[in-house]
């Protein structure tokens, strides 16, 4: 029984660690997308300052700035998509943590039950020794 519960606990801990890694990776991806979008914003601003045209609809608006705007928008959309995935991953992590806690509590109860049974057996043995000594007198 012990090896089964210990194996189950190890499995649940592995699952929790895996979910944590997934959450961490998604958080890093969101941060990277937002950082790259911020860098593109700076490049767009520099290009607009250099050309003196900030109106995207203007016929002479910089092709580079248009491409950078599109890329920035795509990065921000990807970051938003990843935030939704992050919420799902965080929910999965919370669920895995709950499962681990339940298994650990069940294991703890089993250990307490075994300890109580062991105490009961020991007390029974001491009682028997006491009875044997009492009869011997």
GROMACS .gro file of C-alpha atoms in nm:
model
  137
    1UNK     CA    1   0.000   0.000   0.000
    2UNK     CA    2   0.281   0.237   0.086
    3UNK     CA    3   0.458   0.196  -0.245
    4UNK     CA    4   0.131   0.254  -0.430
    5UNK     CA    5   0.053   0.575  -0.243
    6UNK     CA    6   0.413   0.693  -0.272
    7UNK     CA    7   0.405   0.625  -0.646
    8UNK     CA    8   0.077   0.814  -0.677
    9UNK     CA    9   0.222   1.109  -0.484
   10UNK     CA   10   0.530   1.110  -0.709
   11UNK     CA   11   0.306   1.103  -1.016
   12UNK     CA   12   0.094   1.392  -0.886
   13UNK     CA   13   0.407   1.593  -0.801
   14UNK     CA   14   0.540   1.531  -1.151
   15UNK     CA   15   0.210   1.648  -1.299
   16UNK     CA   16   0.218   1.964  -1.084
   17UNK     CA   17   0.577   2.035  -1.191
   18UNK     CA   18   0.482   1.985  -1.556
   19UNK     CA   19   0.185   2.224  -1.523
   20UNK     CA   20   0.411   2.481  -1.354
   21UNK     CA   21   0.657   2.456  -1.643
   22UNK     CA   22   0.374   2.510  -1.891
   23UNK     CA   23   0.248   2.815  -1.702
   24UNK     CA   24   0.601   2.954  -1.684
   25UNK     CA   25   0.662   2.901  -2.056
   26UNK     CA   26   0.337   3.071  -2.151
   27UNK     CA   27   0.413   3.364  -1.919
   28UNK     CA   28   0.755   3.402  -2.083
   29UNK     CA   29   0.598   3.391  -2.430
   30UNK     CA   30   0.346   3.663  -2.337
   31UNK     CA   31   0.627   3.876  -2.193
   32UNK     CA   32   0.839   3.824  -2.507
   33UNK     CA   33   0.550   3.915  -2.738
   34UNK     CA   34   0.479   4.230  -2.538
   35UNK     CA   35   0.848   4.323  -2.528
   36UNK     CA   36   0.881   4.278  -2.906
   37UNK     CA   37   0.563   4.482  -2.961
   38UNK     CA   38   0.709   4.759  -2.744
   39UNK     CA   39   1.030   4.755  -2.945
   40UNK     CA   40   0.828   4.779  -3.266
   41UNK     CA   41   0.637   5.075  -3.121
   42UNK     CA   42   0.969   5.250  -3.065
   43UNK     CA   43   1.086   5.170  -3.418
   44UNK     CA   44   0.757   5.297  -3.561
   45UNK     CA   45   0.787   5.619  -3.363
   46UNK     CA   46   1.145   5.668  -3.481
   47UNK     CA   47   1.040   5.606  -3.844
   48UNK     CA   48   0.749   5.848  -3.815
   49UNK     CA   49   0.976   6.113  -3.664
   50UNK     CA   50   1.232   6.057  -3.938
   51UNK     CA   51   0.978   6.085  -4.221
   52UNK     CA   52   0.763   6.349  -4.054
   53UNK     CA   53   0.447   6.154  -4.144
   54UNK     CA   54   0.244   5.990  -3.870
   55UNK     CA   55  -0.085   5.946  -4.057
   56UNK     CA   56  -0.109   5.582  -4.165
   57UNK     CA   57  -0.358   5.677  -4.439
   58UNK     CA   58  -0.114   5.928  -4.596
   59UNK     CA   59   0.007   5.818  -4.941
   60UNK     CA   60   0.373   5.871  -4.844
   61UNK     CA   61   0.354   5.687  -4.511
   62UNK     CA   62   0.660   5.470  -4.458
   63UNK     CA   63   0.633   5.112  -4.587
   64UNK     CA   64   0.859   4.999  -4.303
   65UNK     CA   65   0.630   5.164  -4.046
   66UNK     CA   66   0.324   4.998  -4.203
   67UNK     CA   67   0.490   4.658  -4.190
   68UNK     CA   68   0.602   4.720  -3.832
   69UNK     CA   69   0.247   4.822  -3.733
   70UNK     CA   70   0.110   4.502  -3.881
   71UNK     CA   71   0.374   4.293  -3.707
   72UNK     CA   72   0.311   4.473  -3.377
   73UNK     CA   73  -0.063   4.413  -3.405
   74UNK     CA   74   0.001   4.044  -3.479
   75UNK     CA   75   0.230   4.018  -3.177
   76UNK     CA   76  -0.029   4.181  -2.951
   77UNK     CA   77  -0.298   3.947  -3.085
   78UNK     CA   78  -0.069   3.652  -3.018
   79UNK     CA   79  -0.005   3.781  -2.666
   80UNK     CA   80  -0.380   3.801  -2.606
   81UNK     CA   81  -0.427   3.446  -2.737
   82UNK     CA   82  -0.148   3.326  -2.510
   83UNK     CA   83  -0.312   3.500  -2.211
   84UNK     CA   84  -0.622   3.288  -2.274
   85UNK     CA   85  -0.404   2.977  -2.287
   86UNK     CA   86  -0.232   3.099  -1.970
   87UNK     CA   87  -0.565   3.112  -1.788
   88UNK     CA   88  -0.635   2.753  -1.894
   89UNK     CA   89  -0.288   2.643  -1.789
   90UNK     CA   90  -0.327   2.816  -1.452
   91UNK     CA   91  -0.661   2.640  -1.401
   92UNK     CA   92  -0.498   2.306  -1.489
   93UNK     CA   93  -0.217   2.381  -1.242
   94UNK     CA   94  -0.467   2.465  -0.967
   95UNK     CA   95  -0.651   2.140  -1.037
   96UNK     CA   96  -0.326   1.940  -1.029
   97UNK     CA   97  -0.233   2.104  -0.698
   98UNK     CA   98  -0.574   2.011  -0.554
   99UNK     CA   99  -0.529   1.651  -0.670
  100UNK     CA  100  -0.183   1.638  -0.511
  101UNK     CA  101  -0.317   1.779  -0.185
  102UNK     CA  102  -0.597   1.519  -0.178
  103UNK     CA  103  -0.355   1.233  -0.237
  104UNK     CA  104  -0.118   1.366   0.030
  105UNK     CA  105  -0.405   1.399   0.279
  106UNK     CA  106  -0.520   1.044   0.205
  107UNK     CA  107  -0.164   0.920   0.252
  108UNK     CA  108  -0.135   1.112   0.579
  109UNK     CA  109  -0.462   0.963   0.704
  110UNK     CA  110  -0.339   0.615   0.607
  111UNK     CA  111  -0.016   0.672   0.801
  112UNK     CA  112  -0.213   0.794   1.102
  113UNK     CA  113  -0.440   0.493   1.081
  114UNK     CA  114  -0.138   0.260   1.061
  115UNK     CA  115   0.025   0.436   1.357
  116UNK     CA  116  -0.298   0.404   1.558
  117UNK     CA  117  -0.319   0.035   1.474
  118UNK     CA  118   0.045  -0.012   1.573
  119UNK     CA  119  -0.019   0.163   1.905
  120UNK     CA  120  -0.322  -0.057   1.958
  121UNK     CA  121  -0.115  -0.372   1.898
  122UNK     CA  122   0.162  -0.250   2.128
  123UNK     CA  123  -0.089  -0.160   2.401
  124UNK     CA  124  -0.244  -0.504   2.364
  125UNK     CA  125   0.099  -0.663   2.407
  126UNK     CA  126   0.173  -0.451   2.715
  127UNK     CA  127  -0.165  -0.543   2.861
  128UNK     CA  128  -0.088  -0.911   2.806
  129UNK     CA  129   0.253  -0.872   2.974
  130UNK     CA  130   0.083  -0.697   3.266
  131UNK     CA  131  -0.174  -0.978   3.298
  132UNK     CA  132   0.097  -1.243   3.289
  133UNK     CA  133   0.297  -1.062   3.557
  134UNK     CA  134  -0.010  -1.011   3.773
  135UNK     CA  135  -0.099  -1.383   3.754
  136UNK     CA  136   0.258  -1.476   3.832
  137UNK     CA  137   0.254  -1.300   4.169
   0.00000   0.00000   0.00000
